[in-house]
């Protein structure tokens, strides 16, 4: 290995490597290429690539490339004109920083970079002489092999950047730079320079410290917003220098800006869980992240500068009507903005069964938050409207479902003069079916079997006719099964679908067998489940029984229809029902009974005392009188009722709120409930009140606005009987009464009270006296009044008008209307004295 | 010479005519009185100046006086007819 030291200037360059013979694939005489310097590229240092020409003539260009990983980092042309040394000197500015390479251990700007040199020369098929006798040819043509080289720092100085750290973001434009320069080889420090560049390479700050101290060097400057890179260069006394690694920093003092658009309106209708759309902009050069704080929860969402964001938010409760959006940038600057919205009607919840069955009784409940502008809530179910019952914020409606299918429903709200609708919901109403068990009806609810009442033997019987009225709800919606079977069978199973519901059935079953007279099984409505009810129906042979008719009357000999008559017998220690049914319109029912055995007779009817007795039914008819309520006609449900209605004045005034009250007391009847509804002249119901406690009035507060008349339809309920009546108030529009004489006297009193022109109480009394004197004087002169009675009456009339009506006469000695009382006393004395005379 | 019966009929007719015509004119006066009161601020008479208070009273008395005048004319129509 040949080492050659080449000196340029005052610096000393050390050769670390050179070419090896045969290292170039050429036919030239490589032995003359004696001074190819090979070294490694180190960023921040000055590299020289030299070629020393020995012999030869002519001029050739050589392109020297510093490459790494196939990327050309820097490139220069070396012109070799004659023998001697020809060098290409590379500084850090020669490197293409727009294409930094970061592979493995190599990073430009911060670390030492190992690279290769490739010397390119024009290709030639053959040449003789030295390597440099090559005519200029177009490039590129790489000569093998690539040459590695390194270069050492000959200054001996060392730079350690202390602050700021690499890739730091600042919000404050004032930046402090601190680095430590050491001189371990004691070459002396000439100066230390800091250079700060924009990312485009423009030098914007450079300052040199020539103190020559070994230690920390500090600089400070203000930088506008932007991205920067910086490094420090230290020169020694020999003009050798060393560059530090290059670091970057960012200045961003401007906070992002957040502008929100929605949701910012008053929604007609909102509900918990409903979707809202948050839209807006978050702008910043270095926008980092965005999030919003809603209902105590922070949620991050994607945002980009100048790009509209649209986030879907789920509405929380009716009190959560605002949120704050935050945005920050990479420097930590933060901005926020709050947005809020409101509602007219807020649905807190709704309750209903998504799946129901026909004939069931279903509740539809909605919980709302609103204000007094919400005047009615109507349920729209399957295109039919139903009123709702209000209890606080909850509106309820019960429906008996009488059809199947997918039913859509919603609520319609009357809010001030607007009509607002809720969201739709749907309910699947499934059919029900009761019938004789088969392949599709498989869950038995009722089983009928038959026995002989006498010997308890099993029988086969027919069902000549039967009806089963069945329903799941309260019976308002129901279905009927009519079953007939004239073939004698030992039992009949009736199944129901769906098999998981409790079913109410009112069966009427006529059953008979050969030689056994027909009996009727007619119990009251009974609830059945999928726990099969085993019912044994008893038949009595035609040889063992008689027909017995029971007639049920009340105490005034009126037939009672619908009385439940049941006869039981004890058979083998078990009480069995041998006959039961309801009396008809004539109050009678007939059974086939065995007169040889004691039966327990029970007759019951709502509103009557239950009748029970034991008997041997030997007679063909019995008449039973039930004690209890006697049906009467024309009860007076106003007896003992005192009603109180407020306001008591028949005249109301426009744009005024009144508390309408209907109260009643009862000294005779027990009141179930009472109440009223307020009605406008067009029939619109604007409010209702209800109470169940006598003495505690039903009330409703209402602003009469510009109505001309308000009606109150009030009622009370006694034992289910409804009694009602109406009253009304006339609403006067005070705007139309400003011209009345009443207004004149009202204004006159106000003017007098304000002591216009200094007119105090004495002045008012003087005026009163003058009016009296002149009026009475004129009347007396004109019409010849001389008697004290007409004069005193006239005086009293004028005094009363001026005192009570106009209010002109002030209180005397603290006593209001004293003059009126005195005048009245004078009239009384005058009349008495005249009468006495 | 007219008798009292004929006079009574004419008197009543005259009275009704005067009364109806007079009240028709009241409908023209009422809006003007209302505007007068609003423009002067008489609806809150306690807050205006003393002179304005007096003007308000005059305005308030306009319609009552007019009606009294109509009634007086109507009564006068009856009594003048009855004297004939």
XYZ file of N, CA and C in Angstrom, chain A residues 295-483:
567
model
N -70.539 15.030 26.729
C -71.098 14.187 27.787
C -69.991 13.571 28.628
N -68.947 14.364 28.889
C -67.869 13.920 29.757
C -66.922 12.934 29.128
N -67.041 12.701 27.839
C -66.172 11.726 27.157
C -65.442 12.422 26.019
N -64.140 12.194 25.962
C -63.351 12.734 24.856
C -63.294 11.708 23.728
N -63.564 12.129 22.531
C -63.544 11.241 21.373
C -62.661 11.862 20.302
N -61.656 11.133 19.875
C -60.749 11.611 18.847
C -61.322 11.274 17.471
N -61.169 12.199 16.545
C -61.627 11.924 15.194
C -60.602 12.457 14.203
N -60.716 11.958 12.993
C -59.763 12.302 11.948
C -60.061 13.688 11.407
N -59.005 14.501 11.264
C -59.190 15.831 10.715
C -57.959 16.213 9.908
N -58.163 17.070 8.958
C -57.074 17.577 8.126
C -57.340 19.037 7.845
N -56.269 19.800 7.766
C -56.411 21.233 7.560
C -57.140 21.502 6.255
N -58.024 22.472 6.274
C -58.858 22.919 5.146
C -59.790 21.832 4.638
N -59.965 20.789 5.392
C -60.872 19.710 4.990
C -62.042 19.670 5.969
N -63.270 19.725 5.457
C -64.451 19.704 6.303
C -64.583 18.346 6.966
N -64.707 18.329 8.278
C -64.938 17.066 8.958
C -66.433 16.919 9.254
N -66.852 15.690 9.247
C -68.269 15.370 9.463
C -68.330 14.133 10.340
N -68.604 14.332 11.589
C -68.632 13.251 12.544
C -70.069 13.002 13.004
N -70.392 11.757 13.173
C -71.723 11.385 13.663
C -71.667 11.215 15.180
N -72.562 11.918 15.854
C -72.615 11.876 17.310
C -73.948 11.289 17.726
N -73.896 10.502 18.774
C -75.140 9.958 19.310
C -75.629 10.870 20.430
N -76.836 11.406 20.276
C -77.390 12.317 21.276
C -77.508 11.608 22.615
N -76.975 12.260 23.662
C -77.079 11.698 25.009
C -78.429 12.148 25.591
N -78.457 12.521 26.853
C -79.721 12.896 27.480
C -80.146 14.280 27.010
N -81.329 14.696 27.450
C -81.854 15.989 27.018
C -81.093 17.153 27.633
N -80.227 16.883 28.606
C -79.429 17.961 29.182
C -78.071 18.112 28.497
N -77.698 17.165 27.654
C -76.391 17.201 26.980
C -76.576 17.847 25.620
N -76.516 19.186 25.591
C -76.840 19.919 24.372
C -75.681 20.791 23.925
N -74.495 20.437 24.300
C -73.352 21.194 23.820
C -72.121 20.306 23.854
N -71.173 20.631 23.037
C -69.895 19.927 23.069
C -68.791 20.918 22.686
N -67.577 20.530 23.004
C -66.418 21.360 22.685
C -65.480 20.551 21.787
N -65.072 21.170 20.703
C -64.118 20.542 19.781
C -62.743 21.152 20.014
N -61.743 20.304 20.149
C -60.361 20.741 20.346
C -59.516 20.332 19.139
N -58.522 21.172 18.845
C -57.544 20.816 17.821
C -56.181 21.310 18.281
N -55.165 20.477 18.086
C -53.820 20.926 18.423
C -52.882 20.650 17.260
N -51.743 21.316 17.295
C -50.750 21.077 16.247
C -49.553 20.361 16.860
N -48.568 20.090 16.037
C -47.420 19.306 16.498
C -46.580 20.061 17.506
N -46.789 21.380 17.626
C -46.034 22.144 18.615
C -46.765 22.231 19.937
N -47.964 21.709 19.978
C -48.715 21.741 21.217
C -49.683 22.900 21.306
N -49.753 23.766 20.272
C -50.735 24.845 20.306
C -52.139 24.231 20.245
N -53.038 24.821 21.002
C -54.367 24.232 21.153
C -55.439 25.287 20.906
N -56.479 24.909 20.234
C -57.651 25.778 20.078
C -58.889 24.932 20.312
N -59.936 25.603 20.714
C -61.185 24.881 20.937
C -62.348 25.788 20.615
N -63.477 25.182 20.375
C -64.705 25.939 20.146
C -65.871 25.085 20.632
N -66.821 25.788 21.214
C -68.000 25.102 21.735
C -69.172 25.334 20.803
N -69.992 24.339 20.645
C -71.212 24.477 19.864
C -72.358 23.881 20.664
N -73.500 24.493 20.545
C -74.651 23.991 21.298
C -75.884 23.987 20.419
N -76.843 23.212 20.832
C -78.101 23.108 20.093
C -79.238 22.985 21.103
N -80.431 22.986 20.622
C -81.587 22.916 21.497
C -82.681 22.093 20.815
N -83.774 21.952 21.513
C -84.847 21.140 20.957
C -86.176 21.726 21.380
N -87.215 21.385 20.666
C -88.568 21.709 21.099
C -89.160 20.522 21.856
N -88.951 19.338 21.299
C -89.471 18.135 21.935
C -88.340 17.116 21.977
N -88.104 16.559 23.154
C -87.050 15.562 23.319
C -87.674 14.269 23.823
N -87.400 13.205 23.098
C -87.909 11.902 23.497
C -86.867 11.222 24.365
N -87.177 11.082 25.630
C -86.247 10.416 26.538
C -86.260 8.896 26.319
N -87.431 8.380 26.106
C -87.520 6.942 25.874
C -88.896 6.628 25.335
N -89.016 5.478 24.764
C -90.322 4.939 24.383
C -90.334 3.465 24.745
N -91.491 3.054 25.193
C -91.628 1.670 25.658
C -92.776 1.011 24.927
N -92.490 -0.114 24.333
C -93.532 -0.911 23.690
C -92.934 -2.281 23.409
N -93.765 -3.226 23.115
C -93.298 -4.559 22.757
C -93.118 -4.637 21.246
N -91.929 -5.041 20.828
C -91.673 -5.119 19.394
C -92.512 -6.216 18.743
N -92.843 -7.206 19.529
C -93.674 -8.304 19.022
C -94.876 -8.454 19.943
N -96.031 -8.564 19.361
C -97.246 -8.728 20.147
C -98.159 -9.712 19.426
N -99.276 -9.994 20.060
C -100.234 -10.923 19.477
C -101.586 -10.246 19.368
N -102.327 -10.662 18.393
C -103.658 -10.107 18.240
C -104.477 -10.457 19.478
N -105.427 -9.612 19.787
C -106.308 -9.625 20.959
C -105.595 -9.241 22.241
N -104.279 -8.995 22.198
C -103.596 -8.615 23.430
C -103.811 -7.131 23.691
N -103.572 -6.748 24.929
C -103.703 -5.364 25.346
C -102.291 -4.821 25.514
N -101.928 -3.857 24.675
C -100.563 -3.367 24.644
C -100.512 -1.907 25.052
N -99.443 -1.573 25.765
C -99.204 -0.188 26.164
C -98.155 0.441 25.262
N -98.363 1.698 24.923
C -97.419 2.466 24.122
C -97.096 3.711 24.939
N -95.876 3.758 25.405
C -95.488 4.781 26.361
C -94.335 5.592 25.770
N -94.449 6.893 25.883
C -93.358 7.755 25.453
C -93.059 8.755 26.556
N -91.786 8.943 26.815
C -91.325 9.865 27.853
C -90.708 11.065 27.148
N -91.263 12.249 27.382
C -90.836 13.439 26.656
C -90.336 14.521 27.599
N -89.491 15.365 27.063
C -89.123 16.605 27.738
C -89.459 17.739 26.791
N -90.229 18.699 27.282
C -90.597 19.835 26.448
C -91.048 20.947 27.374
N -91.782 21.916 26.825
C -92.282 23.005 27.647
C -93.782 23.155 27.427
N -94.334 24.262 27.933
C -95.780 24.425 27.886
C -96.312 24.597 26.470
N -95.445 24.779 25.499
C -95.918 24.879 24.111
C -96.395 23.534 23.585
N -95.990 22.453 24.230
C -96.471 21.130 23.837
C -97.854 20.954 24.425
N -98.857 20.966 23.565
C -100.227 20.963 24.061
C -100.933 19.636 23.840
N -100.462 18.801 22.946
C -101.105 17.505 22.812
C -100.124 16.496 22.241
N -100.320 15.250 22.636
C -99.518 14.124 22.153
C -100.495 13.060 21.690
N -100.452 12.747 20.416
C -101.388 11.798 19.816
C -100.593 10.614 19.286
N -101.052 9.430 19.588
C -100.436 8.222 19.056
C -101.069 7.915 17.710
N -100.218 7.784 16.692
C -100.688 7.353 15.370
C -100.256 5.908 15.190
N -101.219 5.018 15.294
C -100.910 3.595 15.197
C -101.620 3.021 13.993
N -100.860 2.500 13.076
C -101.430 1.868 11.891
C -102.424 2.792 11.214
N -102.012 4.072 11.056
C -102.794 5.116 10.366
C -104.060 5.516 11.097
N -104.175 5.176 12.361
C -105.314 5.617 13.167
C -104.777 6.374 14.370
N -105.469 7.481 14.710
C -104.978 8.313 15.806
C -105.712 7.984 17.095
N -104.930 8.037 18.195
C -105.466 7.775 19.521
C -104.911 8.807 20.484
N -105.767 9.297 21.373
C -105.286 10.227 22.386
C -104.461 9.468 23.418
N -103.657 10.224 24.167
C -102.825 9.612 25.197
C -103.165 10.209 26.549
N -102.818 9.480 27.581
C -103.010 9.932 28.955
C -101.671 10.409 29.488
N -101.670 11.613 30.038
C -100.424 12.185 30.509
C -100.281 12.006 32.009
N -99.072 11.617 32.410
C -98.714 11.599 33.822
C -97.303 12.153 33.908
N -97.182 13.437 34.252
C -95.879 14.073 34.244
C -95.353 14.172 32.827
N -94.178 13.586 32.601
C -93.582 13.591 31.265
C -93.937 12.357 30.455
N -94.753 11.498 31.010
C -95.036 10.216 30.368
C -96.433 10.245 29.772
N -96.493 9.839 28.506
C -97.765 9.775 27.784
C -98.013 8.317 27.429
N -99.172 7.846 27.803
C -99.469 6.417 27.680
C -100.758 6.222 26.903
N -100.744 5.171 26.110
C -101.981 4.767 25.455
C -102.000 3.255 25.455
N -103.161 2.688 25.766
C -103.347 1.240 25.732
C -104.246 0.900 24.553
N -103.825 -0.081 23.792
C -104.614 -0.524 22.641
C -104.838 -2.016 22.725
N -106.026 -2.441 22.331
C -106.317 -3.852 22.143
C -106.178 -4.147 20.654
N -105.261 -5.052 20.341
C -104.905 -5.290 18.945
C -105.896 -6.259 18.321
N -106.518 -5.812 17.247
C -107.534 -6.647 16.632
C -107.176 -7.074 15.221
N -105.936 -6.850 14.825
C -105.508 -7.306 13.502
C -104.043 -7.665 13.575
N -103.600 -8.423 12.577
C -102.216 -8.886 12.556
C -101.430 -8.149 11.491
N -100.113 -8.351 11.524
C -99.240 -7.751 10.514
C -98.186 -6.879 11.165
N -97.405 -6.239 10.301
C -96.374 -5.324 10.785
C -96.988 -3.937 10.884
N -97.104 -3.443 12.094
C -97.768 -2.167 12.335
C -96.732 -1.083 12.591
N -96.919 0.021 11.898
C -96.036 1.172 12.091
C -96.764 2.205 12.928
N -96.045 2.814 13.855
C -96.681 3.839 14.671
C -95.671 4.925 15.017
N -96.208 6.064 15.380
C -95.403 7.200 15.818
C -96.324 8.100 16.633
N -95.747 9.187 17.139
C -96.537 10.147 17.884
C -96.578 11.462 17.126
N -97.719 12.095 17.207
C -97.878 13.431 16.619
C -98.003 14.435 17.759
N -97.172 15.478 17.693
C -97.139 16.482 18.757
C -97.684 17.797 18.230
N -98.492 18.445 19.064
C -98.919 19.809 18.773
C -98.066 20.728 19.625
N -97.169 21.444 18.972
C -96.248 22.335 19.692
C -96.534 23.744 19.222
N -97.115 24.569 20.089
C -97.578 25.913 19.721
C -98.480 25.754 18.498
N -98.116 26.352 17.393
C -98.942 26.212 16.191
C -98.371 25.197 15.221
N -97.348 24.450 15.651
C -96.691 23.502 14.750
C -97.160 22.088 15.018
N -97.017 21.269 14.002
C -97.235 19.831 14.141
C -95.895 19.144 13.920
N -95.478 18.385 14.902
C -94.184 17.705 14.849
C -94.435 16.221 15.037
N -93.658 15.412 14.335
C -93.817 13.976 14.422
C -92.561 13.343 15.010
N -92.764 12.255 15.741
C -91.634 11.495 16.252
C -91.145 10.549 15.161
N -90.062 9.840 15.483
C -89.610 8.782 14.578
C -90.623 7.645 14.597
N -90.550 6.855 13.546
C -91.437 5.696 13.470
C -90.879 4.508 14.238
N -91.768 3.714 14.730
C -91.416 2.392 15.254
C -92.370 1.392 14.632
N -91.998 0.149 14.704
C -92.886 -0.868 14.146
C -93.071 -1.980 15.152
N -94.212 -2.610 15.035
C -94.562 -3.711 15.928
C -95.126 -4.837 15.085
N -94.607 -6.014 15.313
C -95.089 -7.177 14.589
C -96.194 -7.817 15.413
N -97.406 -7.812 14.865
C -98.547 -8.418 15.556
C -98.793 -9.773 14.925
N -98.619 -10.783 15.739
C -98.755 -12.154 15.245
C -100.142 -12.695 15.533
N -100.596 -13.628 14.738
C -101.937 -14.186 14.965
C -101.917 -15.181 16.111
N -103.086 -15.424 16.643
C -103.285 -16.479 17.629
C -104.356 -17.418 17.087
N -104.337 -18.652 17.604
C -105.325 -19.613 17.139
C -105.597 -20.628 18.223
N -106.872 -20.856 18.468
C -107.332 -21.906 19.371
C -108.109 -22.907 18.536
N -107.846 -24.161 18.743
C -108.563 -25.172 17.973
C -108.272 -26.555 18.488
N -108.932 -27.510 17.883
C -108.686 -28.902 18.244
C -107.242 -29.224 17.891
N -106.554 -29.900 18.787
C -105.133 -30.171 18.573
C -104.926 -30.945 17.287
N -103.872 -30.587 16.533
C -103.529 -31.281 15.308
C -102.034 -31.135 15.076
N -101.628 -31.291 13.838
C -100.194 -31.257 13.544
C -99.591 -29.885 13.767
N -100.399 -28.844 13.585
C -99.866 -27.485 13.752
C -100.189 -26.898 15.114
N -101.308 -27.292 15.676
C -101.674 -26.862 17.029
C -101.292 -27.984 17.963
N -100.221 -27.771 18.696
C -99.633 -28.877 19.438
C -99.555 -28.650 20.942
N -99.889 -27.466 21.426
C -99.778 -27.201 22.863
C -101.176 -27.214 23.452
N -101.533 -28.275 24.171
C -102.907 -28.375 24.680
C -103.121 -27.450 25.868
N -104.222 -26.728 25.835
C -104.600 -25.848 26.927
C -105.771 -26.432 27.717
N -106.731 -27.034 26.999
C -107.918 -27.579 27.671
C -108.127 -29.004 27.180
N -108.500 -29.856 28.116
C -108.894 -31.219 27.762
C -110.248 -31.483 28.383
N -111.193 -31.876 27.557
C -112.522 -32.255 28.052
C -112.648 -33.778 27.982
N -113.058 -34.325 29.086
C -113.401 -35.745 29.119
C -114.755 -35.887 29.798
N -115.367 -37.045 29.711
C -116.758 -37.204 30.128
C -116.900 -38.405 31.053
N -117.742 -38.229 32.044
C -118.033 -39.326 32.974
C -119.527 -39.345 33.250
N -119.969 -40.528 33.649
C -121.344 -40.672 34.135
C -121.375 -40.145 35.559
N -122.286 -39.271 35.817
C -122.353 -38.644 37.138
C -122.716 -39.654 38.214
N -123.394 -40.681 37.812
C -123.890 -41.627 38.803
C -122.827 -42.635 39.199
N -122.286 -43.323 38.203
C -121.319 -44.369 38.526
C -119.887 -44.002 38.151
N -119.684 -42.780 37.679
C -118.353 -42.255 37.366
C -117.626 -43.037 36.295
N -118.412 -43.695 35.469
C -117.770 -44.403 34.362
C -117.437 -43.414 33.252
N -116.386 -43.708 32.520
C -115.996 -42.861 31.397
C -117.010 -42.995 30.277
N -117.269 -41.916 29.637
C -118.239 -41.898 28.551
C -117.596 -41.322 27.297
N -118.188 -41.689 26.186
C -117.888 -40.999 24.925
C -119.043 -40.054 24.652
N -118.722 -38.842 24.326
C -119.764 -37.844 24.143
C -119.509 -37.044 22.883
N -120.570 -36.416 22.439
C -120.469 -35.494 21.303
C -120.521 -34.063 21.821
N -120.064 -33.181 20.987
C -120.219 -31.741 21.255
C -121.047 -31.191 20.105
N -122.369 -31.155 20.298
C -123.233 -30.688 19.203
C -122.900 -29.261 18.767
N -122.522 -28.434 19.723
C -122.065 -27.088 19.368
C -121.282 -26.519 20.547
N -120.377 -25.681 20.241
C -119.609 -25.023 21.300
C -119.002 -23.744 20.730
N -118.885 -22.759 21.561
C -118.180 -21.527 21.181
C -117.166 -21.200 22.270
N -116.027 -20.791 21.797
C -114.966 -20.375 22.720
C -114.583 -18.952 22.316
N -114.945 -17.993 23.149
C -114.495 -16.623 22.923
C -113.183 -16.468 23.686
N -112.114 -16.221 22.928
C -110.804 -16.202 23.581
C -110.042 -14.937 23.218
N -109.188 -14.518 24.133
C -108.417 -13.291 23.941
C -107.267 -13.274 24.939
N -106.270 -12.475 24.597
C -105.099 -12.324 25.466
C -105.212 -11.093 26.365
N -105.924 -10.066 25.903
C -105.980 -8.808 26.643
C -107.173 -8.744 27.573
N -107.959 -7.678 27.420
C -109.103 -7.482 28.304
C -110.420 -7.856 27.653
N -110.366 -8.403 26.479
C -111.574 -8.865 25.815
C -112.141 -7.873 24.820
N -111.615 -6.662 24.792
C -112.120 -5.693 23.815
C -111.899 -6.221 22.397
N -110.737 -6.815 22.176
C -110.467 -7.515 20.918
C -110.444 -8.995 21.239
N -111.217 -9.778 20.521
C -111.262 -11.209 20.830
C -111.526 -12.002 19.552
N -111.359 -13.287 19.670
C -111.646 -14.211 18.567
C -112.575 -15.286 19.090
N -113.280 -15.900 18.173
C -114.256 -16.922 18.548
C -113.979 -18.195 17.781
N -113.985 -19.273 18.510
C -113.877 -20.602 17.904
C -115.228 -21.273 18.046
N -115.740 -21.715 16.960
C -116.986 -22.512 16.988
C -116.627 -23.938 16.631
N -116.930 -24.829 17.533
C -116.541 -26.229 17.339
C -117.772 -27.122 17.420
